[in-house]
Tab-separated table of C-alpha atoms and ligand atoms in Angstrom:
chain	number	residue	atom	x	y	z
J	1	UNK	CA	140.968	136.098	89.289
J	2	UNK	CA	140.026	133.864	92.475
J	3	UNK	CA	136.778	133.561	93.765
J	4	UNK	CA	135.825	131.583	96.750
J	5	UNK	CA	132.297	131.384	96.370
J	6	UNK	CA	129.941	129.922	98.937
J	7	UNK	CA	126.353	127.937	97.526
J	8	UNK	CA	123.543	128.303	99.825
J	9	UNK	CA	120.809	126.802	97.579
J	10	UNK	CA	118.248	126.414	100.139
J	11	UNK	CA	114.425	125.795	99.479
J	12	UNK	CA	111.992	124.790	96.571
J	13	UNK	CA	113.455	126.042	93.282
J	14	UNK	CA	116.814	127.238	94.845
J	15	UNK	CA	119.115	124.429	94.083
J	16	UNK	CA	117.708	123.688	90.333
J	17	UNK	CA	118.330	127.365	89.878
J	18	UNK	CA	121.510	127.931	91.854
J	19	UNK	CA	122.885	124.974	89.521
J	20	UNK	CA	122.307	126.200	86.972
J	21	UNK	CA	123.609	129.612	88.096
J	22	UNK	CA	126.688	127.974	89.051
J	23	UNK	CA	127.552	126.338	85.618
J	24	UNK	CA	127.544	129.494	83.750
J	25	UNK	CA	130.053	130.621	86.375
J	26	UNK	CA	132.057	127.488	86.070
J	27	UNK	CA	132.107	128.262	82.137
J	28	UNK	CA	133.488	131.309	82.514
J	29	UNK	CA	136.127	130.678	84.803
J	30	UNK	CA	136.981	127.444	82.471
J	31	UNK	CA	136.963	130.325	79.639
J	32	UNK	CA	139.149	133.011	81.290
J	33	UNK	CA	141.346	130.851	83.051
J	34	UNK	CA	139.597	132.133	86.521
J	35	UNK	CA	140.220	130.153	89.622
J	36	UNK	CA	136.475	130.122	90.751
J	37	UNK	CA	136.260	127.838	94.066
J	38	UNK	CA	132.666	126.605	95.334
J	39	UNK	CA	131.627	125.305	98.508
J	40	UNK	CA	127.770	124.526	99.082
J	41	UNK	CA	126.177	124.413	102.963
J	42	UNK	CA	122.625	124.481	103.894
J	43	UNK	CA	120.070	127.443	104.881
J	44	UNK	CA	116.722	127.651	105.994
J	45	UNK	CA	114.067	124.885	106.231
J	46	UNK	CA	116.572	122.361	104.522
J	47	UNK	CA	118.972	123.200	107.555
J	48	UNK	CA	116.088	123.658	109.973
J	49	UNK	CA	115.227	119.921	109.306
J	50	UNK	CA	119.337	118.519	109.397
J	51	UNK	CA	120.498	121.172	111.425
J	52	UNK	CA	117.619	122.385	113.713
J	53	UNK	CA	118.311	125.638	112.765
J	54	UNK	CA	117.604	128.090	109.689
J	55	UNK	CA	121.219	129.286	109.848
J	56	UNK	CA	123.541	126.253	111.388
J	57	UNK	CA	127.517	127.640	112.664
J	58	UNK	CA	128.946	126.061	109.565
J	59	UNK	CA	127.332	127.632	107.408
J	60	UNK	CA	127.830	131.301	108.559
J	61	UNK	CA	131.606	130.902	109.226
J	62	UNK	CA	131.979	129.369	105.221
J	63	UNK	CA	129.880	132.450	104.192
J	64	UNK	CA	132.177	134.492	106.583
J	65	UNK	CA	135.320	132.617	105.034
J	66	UNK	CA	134.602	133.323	101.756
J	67	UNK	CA	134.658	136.585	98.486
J	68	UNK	CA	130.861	135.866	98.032
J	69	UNK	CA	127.430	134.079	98.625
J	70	UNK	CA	125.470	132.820	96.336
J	71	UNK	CA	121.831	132.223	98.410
J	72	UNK	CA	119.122	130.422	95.939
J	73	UNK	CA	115.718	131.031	98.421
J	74	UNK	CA	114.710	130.050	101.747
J	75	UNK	CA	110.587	128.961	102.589
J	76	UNK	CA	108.124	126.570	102.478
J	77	UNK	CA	104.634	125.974	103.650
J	78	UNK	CA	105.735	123.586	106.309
J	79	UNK	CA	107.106	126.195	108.330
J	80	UNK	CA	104.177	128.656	108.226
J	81	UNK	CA	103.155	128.166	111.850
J	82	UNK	CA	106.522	129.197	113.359
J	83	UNK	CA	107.130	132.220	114.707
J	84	UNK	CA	109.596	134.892	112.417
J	85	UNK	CA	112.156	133.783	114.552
J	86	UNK	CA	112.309	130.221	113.842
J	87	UNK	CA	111.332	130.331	110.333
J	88	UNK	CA	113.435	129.310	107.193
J	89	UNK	CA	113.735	133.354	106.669
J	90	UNK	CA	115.116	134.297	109.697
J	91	UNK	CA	118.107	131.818	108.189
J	92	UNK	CA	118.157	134.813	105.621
J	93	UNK	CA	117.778	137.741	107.559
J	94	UNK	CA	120.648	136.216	109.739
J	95	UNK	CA	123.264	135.589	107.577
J	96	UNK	CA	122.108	139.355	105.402
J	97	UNK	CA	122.991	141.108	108.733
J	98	UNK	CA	125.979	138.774	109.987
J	99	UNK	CA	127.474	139.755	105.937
J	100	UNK	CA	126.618	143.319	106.928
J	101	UNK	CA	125.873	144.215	103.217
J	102	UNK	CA	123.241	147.333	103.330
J	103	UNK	CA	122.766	148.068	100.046
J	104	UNK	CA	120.768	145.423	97.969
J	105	UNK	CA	121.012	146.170	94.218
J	106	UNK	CA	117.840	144.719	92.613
J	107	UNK	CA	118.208	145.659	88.677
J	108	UNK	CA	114.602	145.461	86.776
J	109	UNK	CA	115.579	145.620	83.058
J	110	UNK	CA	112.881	144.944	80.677
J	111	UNK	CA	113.625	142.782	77.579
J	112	UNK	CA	112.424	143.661	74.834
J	113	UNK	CA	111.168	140.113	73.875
J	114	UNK	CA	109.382	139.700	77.255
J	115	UNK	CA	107.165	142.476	77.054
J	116	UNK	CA	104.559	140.464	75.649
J	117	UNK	CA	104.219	138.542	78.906
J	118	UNK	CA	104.128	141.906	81.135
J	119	UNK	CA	99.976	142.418	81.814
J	120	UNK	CA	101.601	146.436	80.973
J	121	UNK	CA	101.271	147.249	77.495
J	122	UNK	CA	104.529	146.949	75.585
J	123	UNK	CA	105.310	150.376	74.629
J	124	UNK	CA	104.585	150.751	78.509
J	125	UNK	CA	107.639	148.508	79.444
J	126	UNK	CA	109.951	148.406	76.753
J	127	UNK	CA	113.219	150.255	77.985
J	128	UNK	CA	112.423	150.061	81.266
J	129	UNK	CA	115.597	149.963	82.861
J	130	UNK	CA	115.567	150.262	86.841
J	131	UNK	CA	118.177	150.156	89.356
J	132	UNK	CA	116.330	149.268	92.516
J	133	UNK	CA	119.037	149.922	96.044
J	134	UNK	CA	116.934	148.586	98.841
J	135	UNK	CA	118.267	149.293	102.168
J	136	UNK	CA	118.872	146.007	103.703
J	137	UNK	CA	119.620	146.016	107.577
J	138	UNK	CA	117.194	148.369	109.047
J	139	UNK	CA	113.767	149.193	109.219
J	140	UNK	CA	111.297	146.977	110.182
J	141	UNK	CA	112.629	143.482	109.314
J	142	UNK	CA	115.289	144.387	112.373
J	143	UNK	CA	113.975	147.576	114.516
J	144	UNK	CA	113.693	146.651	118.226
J	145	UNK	CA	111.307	146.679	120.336
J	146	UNK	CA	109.159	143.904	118.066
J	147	UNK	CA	106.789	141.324	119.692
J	148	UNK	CA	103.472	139.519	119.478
J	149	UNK	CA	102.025	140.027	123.081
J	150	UNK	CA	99.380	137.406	123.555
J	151	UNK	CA	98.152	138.177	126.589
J	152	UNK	CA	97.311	141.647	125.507
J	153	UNK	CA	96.406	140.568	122.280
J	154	UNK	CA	98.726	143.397	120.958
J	155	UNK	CA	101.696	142.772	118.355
J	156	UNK	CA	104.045	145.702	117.008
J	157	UNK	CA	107.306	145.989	115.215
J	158	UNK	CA	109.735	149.366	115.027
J	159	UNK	CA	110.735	151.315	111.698
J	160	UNK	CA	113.885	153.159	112.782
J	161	UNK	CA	116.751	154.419	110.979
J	162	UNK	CA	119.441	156.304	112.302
J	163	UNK	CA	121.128	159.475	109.769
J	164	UNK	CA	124.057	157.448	109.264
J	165	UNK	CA	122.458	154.357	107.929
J	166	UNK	CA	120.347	156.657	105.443
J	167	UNK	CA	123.566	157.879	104.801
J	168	UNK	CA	125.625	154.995	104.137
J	169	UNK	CA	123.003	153.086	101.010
J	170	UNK	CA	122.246	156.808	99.555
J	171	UNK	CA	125.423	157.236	98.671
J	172	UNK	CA	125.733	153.815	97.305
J	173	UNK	CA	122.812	154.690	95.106
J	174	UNK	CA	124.192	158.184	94.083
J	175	UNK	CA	127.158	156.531	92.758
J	176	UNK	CA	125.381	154.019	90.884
J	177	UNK	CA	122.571	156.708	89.539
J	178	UNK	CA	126.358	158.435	88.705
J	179	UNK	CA	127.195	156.108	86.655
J	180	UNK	CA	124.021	155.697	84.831
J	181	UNK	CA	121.378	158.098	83.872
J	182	UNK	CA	121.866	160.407	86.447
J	183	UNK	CA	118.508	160.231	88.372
J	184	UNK	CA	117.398	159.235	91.832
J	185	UNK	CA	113.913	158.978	93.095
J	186	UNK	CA	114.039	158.299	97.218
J	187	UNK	CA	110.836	156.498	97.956
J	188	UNK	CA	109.382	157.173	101.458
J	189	UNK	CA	106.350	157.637	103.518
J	190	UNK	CA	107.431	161.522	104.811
J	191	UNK	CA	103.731	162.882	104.745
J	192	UNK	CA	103.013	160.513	108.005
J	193	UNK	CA	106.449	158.802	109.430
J	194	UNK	CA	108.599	160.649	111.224
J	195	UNK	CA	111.470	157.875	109.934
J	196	UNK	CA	110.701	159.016	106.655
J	197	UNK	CA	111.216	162.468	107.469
J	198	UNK	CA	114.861	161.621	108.708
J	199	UNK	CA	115.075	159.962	105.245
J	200	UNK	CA	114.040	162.209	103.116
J	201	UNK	CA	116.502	164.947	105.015
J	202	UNK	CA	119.135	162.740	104.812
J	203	UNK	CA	119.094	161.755	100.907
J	204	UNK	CA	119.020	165.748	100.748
J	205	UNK	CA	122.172	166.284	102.925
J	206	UNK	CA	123.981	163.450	100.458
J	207	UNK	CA	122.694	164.702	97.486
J	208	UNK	CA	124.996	167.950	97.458
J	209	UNK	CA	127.685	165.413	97.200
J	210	UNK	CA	125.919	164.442	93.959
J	211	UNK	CA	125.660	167.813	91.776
J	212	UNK	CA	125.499	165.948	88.487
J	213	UNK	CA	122.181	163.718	90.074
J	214	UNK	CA	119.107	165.088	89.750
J	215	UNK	CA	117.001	163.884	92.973
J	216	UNK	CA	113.349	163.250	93.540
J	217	UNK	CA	111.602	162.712	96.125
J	218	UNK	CA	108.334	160.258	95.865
J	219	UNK	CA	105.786	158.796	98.303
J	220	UNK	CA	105.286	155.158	98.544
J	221	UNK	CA	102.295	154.519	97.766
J	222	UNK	CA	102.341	157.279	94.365
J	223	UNK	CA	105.324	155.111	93.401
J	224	UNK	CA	103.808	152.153	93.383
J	225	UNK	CA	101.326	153.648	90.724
J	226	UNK	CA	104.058	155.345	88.388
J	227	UNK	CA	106.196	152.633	88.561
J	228	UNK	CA	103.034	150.457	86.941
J	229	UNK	CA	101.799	154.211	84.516
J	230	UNK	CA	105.888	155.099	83.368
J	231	UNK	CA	108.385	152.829	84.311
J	232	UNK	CA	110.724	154.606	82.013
J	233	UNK	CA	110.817	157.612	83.866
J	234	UNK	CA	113.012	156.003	86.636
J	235	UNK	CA	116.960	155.376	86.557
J	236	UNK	CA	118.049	154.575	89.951
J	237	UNK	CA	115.092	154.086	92.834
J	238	UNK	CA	116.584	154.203	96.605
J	239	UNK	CA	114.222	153.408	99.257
J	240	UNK	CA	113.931	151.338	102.697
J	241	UNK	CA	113.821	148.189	103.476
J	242	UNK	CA	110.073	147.190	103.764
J	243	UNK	CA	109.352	149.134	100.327
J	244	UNK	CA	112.274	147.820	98.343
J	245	UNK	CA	110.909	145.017	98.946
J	246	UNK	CA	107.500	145.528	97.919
J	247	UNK	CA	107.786	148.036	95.375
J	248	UNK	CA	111.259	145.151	93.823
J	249	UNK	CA	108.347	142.402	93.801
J	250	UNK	CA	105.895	144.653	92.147
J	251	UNK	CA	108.959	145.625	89.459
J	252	UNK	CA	108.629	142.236	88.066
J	253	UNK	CA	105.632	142.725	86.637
J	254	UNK	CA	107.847	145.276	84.389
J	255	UNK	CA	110.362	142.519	83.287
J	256	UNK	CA	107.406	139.734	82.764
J	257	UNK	CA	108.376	137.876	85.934
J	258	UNK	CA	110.003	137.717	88.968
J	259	UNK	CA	111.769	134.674	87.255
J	260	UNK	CA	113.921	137.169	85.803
J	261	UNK	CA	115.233	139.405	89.163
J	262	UNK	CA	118.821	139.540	90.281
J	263	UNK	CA	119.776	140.945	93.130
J	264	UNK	CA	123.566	141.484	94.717
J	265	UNK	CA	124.347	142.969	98.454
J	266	UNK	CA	127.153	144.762	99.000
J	267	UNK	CA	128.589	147.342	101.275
J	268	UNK	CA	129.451	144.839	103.969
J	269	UNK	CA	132.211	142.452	104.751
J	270	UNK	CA	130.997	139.601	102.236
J	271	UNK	CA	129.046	140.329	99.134
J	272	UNK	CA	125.224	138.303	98.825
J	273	UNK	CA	124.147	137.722	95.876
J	274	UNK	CA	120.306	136.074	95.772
J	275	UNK	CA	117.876	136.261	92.866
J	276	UNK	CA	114.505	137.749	94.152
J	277	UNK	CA	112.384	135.081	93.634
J	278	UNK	CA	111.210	132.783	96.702
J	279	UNK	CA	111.106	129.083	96.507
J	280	UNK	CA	108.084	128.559	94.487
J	281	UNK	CA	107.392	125.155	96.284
J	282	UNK	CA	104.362	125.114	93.917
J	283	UNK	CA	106.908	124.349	91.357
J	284	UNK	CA	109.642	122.499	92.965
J	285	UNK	CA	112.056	119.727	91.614
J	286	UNK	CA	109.601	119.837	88.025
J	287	UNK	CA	111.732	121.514	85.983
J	288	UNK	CA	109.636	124.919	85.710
J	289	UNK	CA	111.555	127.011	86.945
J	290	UNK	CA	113.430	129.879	85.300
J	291	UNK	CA	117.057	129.930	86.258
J	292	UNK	CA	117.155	132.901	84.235
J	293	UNK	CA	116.872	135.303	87.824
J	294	UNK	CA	119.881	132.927	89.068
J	295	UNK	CA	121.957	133.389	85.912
J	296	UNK	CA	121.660	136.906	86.340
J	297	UNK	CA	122.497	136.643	90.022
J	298	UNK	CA	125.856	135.497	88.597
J	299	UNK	CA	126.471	137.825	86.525
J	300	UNK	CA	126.448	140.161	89.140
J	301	UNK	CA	129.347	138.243	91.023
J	302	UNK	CA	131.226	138.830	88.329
J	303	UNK	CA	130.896	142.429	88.193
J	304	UNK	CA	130.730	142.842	91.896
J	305	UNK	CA	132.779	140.536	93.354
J	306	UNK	CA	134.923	139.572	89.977
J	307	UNK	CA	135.228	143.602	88.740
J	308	UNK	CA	134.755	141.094	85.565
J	309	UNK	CA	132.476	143.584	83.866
J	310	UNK	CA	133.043	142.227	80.305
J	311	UNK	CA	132.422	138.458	81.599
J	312	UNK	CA	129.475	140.150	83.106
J	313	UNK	CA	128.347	141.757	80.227
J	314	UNK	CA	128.695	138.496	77.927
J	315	UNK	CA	126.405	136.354	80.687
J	316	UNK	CA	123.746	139.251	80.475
J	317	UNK	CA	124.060	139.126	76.502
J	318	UNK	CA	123.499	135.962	76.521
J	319	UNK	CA	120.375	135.848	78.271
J	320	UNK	CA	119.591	138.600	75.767
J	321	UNK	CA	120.362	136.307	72.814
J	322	UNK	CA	118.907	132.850	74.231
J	323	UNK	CA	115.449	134.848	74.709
J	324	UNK	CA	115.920	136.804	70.983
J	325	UNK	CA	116.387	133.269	69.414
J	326	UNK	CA	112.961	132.137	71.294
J	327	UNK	CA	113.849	129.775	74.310
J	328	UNK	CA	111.876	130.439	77.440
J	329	UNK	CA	110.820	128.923	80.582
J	330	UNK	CA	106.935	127.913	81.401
J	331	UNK	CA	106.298	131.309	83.166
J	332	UNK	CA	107.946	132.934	80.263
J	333	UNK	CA	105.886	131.849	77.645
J	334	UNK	CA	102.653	132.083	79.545
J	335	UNK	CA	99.517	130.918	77.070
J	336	UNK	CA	101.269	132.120	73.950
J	337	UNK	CA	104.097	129.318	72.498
J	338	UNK	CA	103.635	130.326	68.669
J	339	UNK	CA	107.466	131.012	67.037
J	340	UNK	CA	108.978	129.720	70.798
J	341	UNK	CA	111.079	127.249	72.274
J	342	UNK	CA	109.358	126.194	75.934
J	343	UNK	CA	113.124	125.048	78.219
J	344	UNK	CA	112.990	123.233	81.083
J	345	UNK	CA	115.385	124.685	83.902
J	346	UNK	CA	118.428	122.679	82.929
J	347	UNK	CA	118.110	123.005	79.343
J	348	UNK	CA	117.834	126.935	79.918
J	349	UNK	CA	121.018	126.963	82.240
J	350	UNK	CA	122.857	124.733	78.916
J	351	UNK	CA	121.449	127.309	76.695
J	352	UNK	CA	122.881	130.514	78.766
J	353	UNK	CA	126.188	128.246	78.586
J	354	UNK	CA	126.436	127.573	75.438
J	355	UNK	CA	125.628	130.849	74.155
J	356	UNK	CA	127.994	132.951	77.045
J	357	UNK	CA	130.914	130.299	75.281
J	358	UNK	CA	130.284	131.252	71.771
J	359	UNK	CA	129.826	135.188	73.163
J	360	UNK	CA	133.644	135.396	74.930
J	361	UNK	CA	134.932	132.914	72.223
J	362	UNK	CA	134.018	135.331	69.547
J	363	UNK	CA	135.295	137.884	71.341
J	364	UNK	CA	138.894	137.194	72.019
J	365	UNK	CA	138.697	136.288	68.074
F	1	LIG	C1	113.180	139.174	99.422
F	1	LIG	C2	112.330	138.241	100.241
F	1	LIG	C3	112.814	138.258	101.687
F	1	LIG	C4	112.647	139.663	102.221
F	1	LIG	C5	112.126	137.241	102.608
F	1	LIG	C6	112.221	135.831	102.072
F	1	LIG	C7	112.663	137.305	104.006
F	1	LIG	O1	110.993	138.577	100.127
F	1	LIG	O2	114.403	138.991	99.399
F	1	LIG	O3	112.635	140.080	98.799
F	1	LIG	O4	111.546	140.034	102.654
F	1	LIG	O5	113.621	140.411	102.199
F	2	LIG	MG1	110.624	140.083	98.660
């Protein structure tokens, strides 16, 4: 299998976790004999500073050039006086829409060993096993007419959607929900937008595609309370952009932290693949930070980009293992280190490594 596979590592915590992302990778090509290329090029504020822009030419044509992109996270508190447009996200929200990937898979799986560190109660979140598909490309992050009007002291920003881009990401997420537990729960807003209403109409139409998925249909802000009272009760969860990204953030508080999020967009001309964690300047070039979300992240190129499920399996066993045996990050182990193993980033990324190795070694015993 070839891969080219383009690093944008960004801001903050990106690059330490990106790294380490990109060893386990480089492990498993090493292992299966995969030609696995990578090619790294800046995004937001690091290529606002060298570049004087969030997303510079070179880096959208490699991204365009390439099987898949591997984004670490974009931010920092330097730029929070610029306007969207100028901001290390709009680097992000750039290159998401020049990909054209719509549907952005955000998994939540809760370990079992992490759901001491969830403030839920563990027989709460244990099993919780979510397939968040966030529509990507429309809604407010990119509905026109949006501006800040000084003079009139007025601001405003669009939600539309047309039928065909409801379309498009439901039946991504029917497929998926196909393939897993057989349930979809469309998130919307239909009791006061009329967007919603198009939305909710439109997962219906699909649905009949679907017989073997059984469909619900929740509002957001009621899903933002069951997803906190019964986690469990949800397979796949399809909703627009704005509240997959809220109701993803709020998910981590399932898994024990957002340390732990993958994410992978597909459906366009080049996969993304970004963990869902920002860039945690807080935390920056210390160590801290859990490359766990990034490792995951991986795993996903390897199932979506690769169609390497078994390699993809073995990286997300291995996390499994590494956290069964005790090793954590900082924001894993949270006030309670008793029986556990506290990893700095790199040591974590070695661990994953090491234990993927042993995984596929034993495996083609
Ligand atoms: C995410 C992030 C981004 C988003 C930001 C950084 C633009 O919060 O990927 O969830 O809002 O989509
Ligand atoms: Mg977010």
């Amino acid at each position: 299998m070839h891969l080219k596979i383009l690093v944008t590592a960004g801001d903050g915590i990106g690059p330490e976790v990106t790294y380490q992302a990109v060893s386990v990778l480089k492990e498993i090509a090493a292992l299966g004999g995969h030609d696995f290329r990578f090619e790294e090029k800046r995004i937001g504020g690091v290529a606002i500073v060298q570049d004087g822009a969030p997303l510079p030419k070179d880096t959208l044509d490699a991204a365009l050039a390439s099987d898949a992109v591997l984004l670490g996270a974009v931010g920092g508190n330097e730029f929070n006086a610029l306007p969207p447009d100028k901001r290390p996200e709009a680097g992000l929200l750039q290159i998401r829409a020049a990909l054209g990937g719509f549907a952005n898979l955000r998994p939540a799986f809760a370990f079992r060993e992490l759901a001491v560190n969830s403030p839920l109660k563990a027989e709460i979140v244990e099993g919780a096993d979510i397939l968040f598909v966030r529509e990507l490309l429309g809604g407010l992050y990119f509905g026109q007419p949006r501006a800040w009007d000084k003079t009139k002291n007025q601001a405003f920003n669009t939600m539309v959607y047309t039928r065909d881009e409801v379309a498009r990401v439901a039946r991504i997420a029917f497929e998926l929900a196909q393939k897993r537990r057989k349930k979809l729960t469309s998130v919307d807003k239909a009791n006061v937008l009329e967007v919603s209403q198009l939305w909710r109409a439109t997962v219906n139409e699909v649905a009949t595609e679907f017989p073997s998925v059984t469909v619900e249909h929740q509002y957001v802000d009621a899903m933002a309370m069951h997803l906190m009272n019964q986690p469990r009760a949800y397979d796949v969860v399809l909703t627009e952009n704005l509240f997959g990204d809220i109701l993803s953030d709020e998910s981590a508080v399932i898994t024990g932290s957002l340390g732990m999020l993958p994410s992978a967009t597909i459906g366009g001309k080049v996969n993304l693949y970004e963990p869902v964690h920002g860039s945690a300047p807080d935390i920056a070039g210390k160590g801290l930070a859990n490359p766990l979300g990034a490792i995951l992240t991986g795993a996903l190129i390897l199932r979506h980009s690769g169609g390497l499920e078994a390699e993809a399996a073995a990286v997300e066993a291995s996390v499994r293992k590494v956290l069964e045996q005790g090793f954590r990050t900082p924001d894993l182990a949270r006030g309670q280190t008793q029986g556990l193993t506290v990893l700095s980033t790199k040591e974590m990324g070695a661990k994953v490594c090491e234990t993927a190795k042993e995984q596929l070694l034993a495996a083609s015993r």
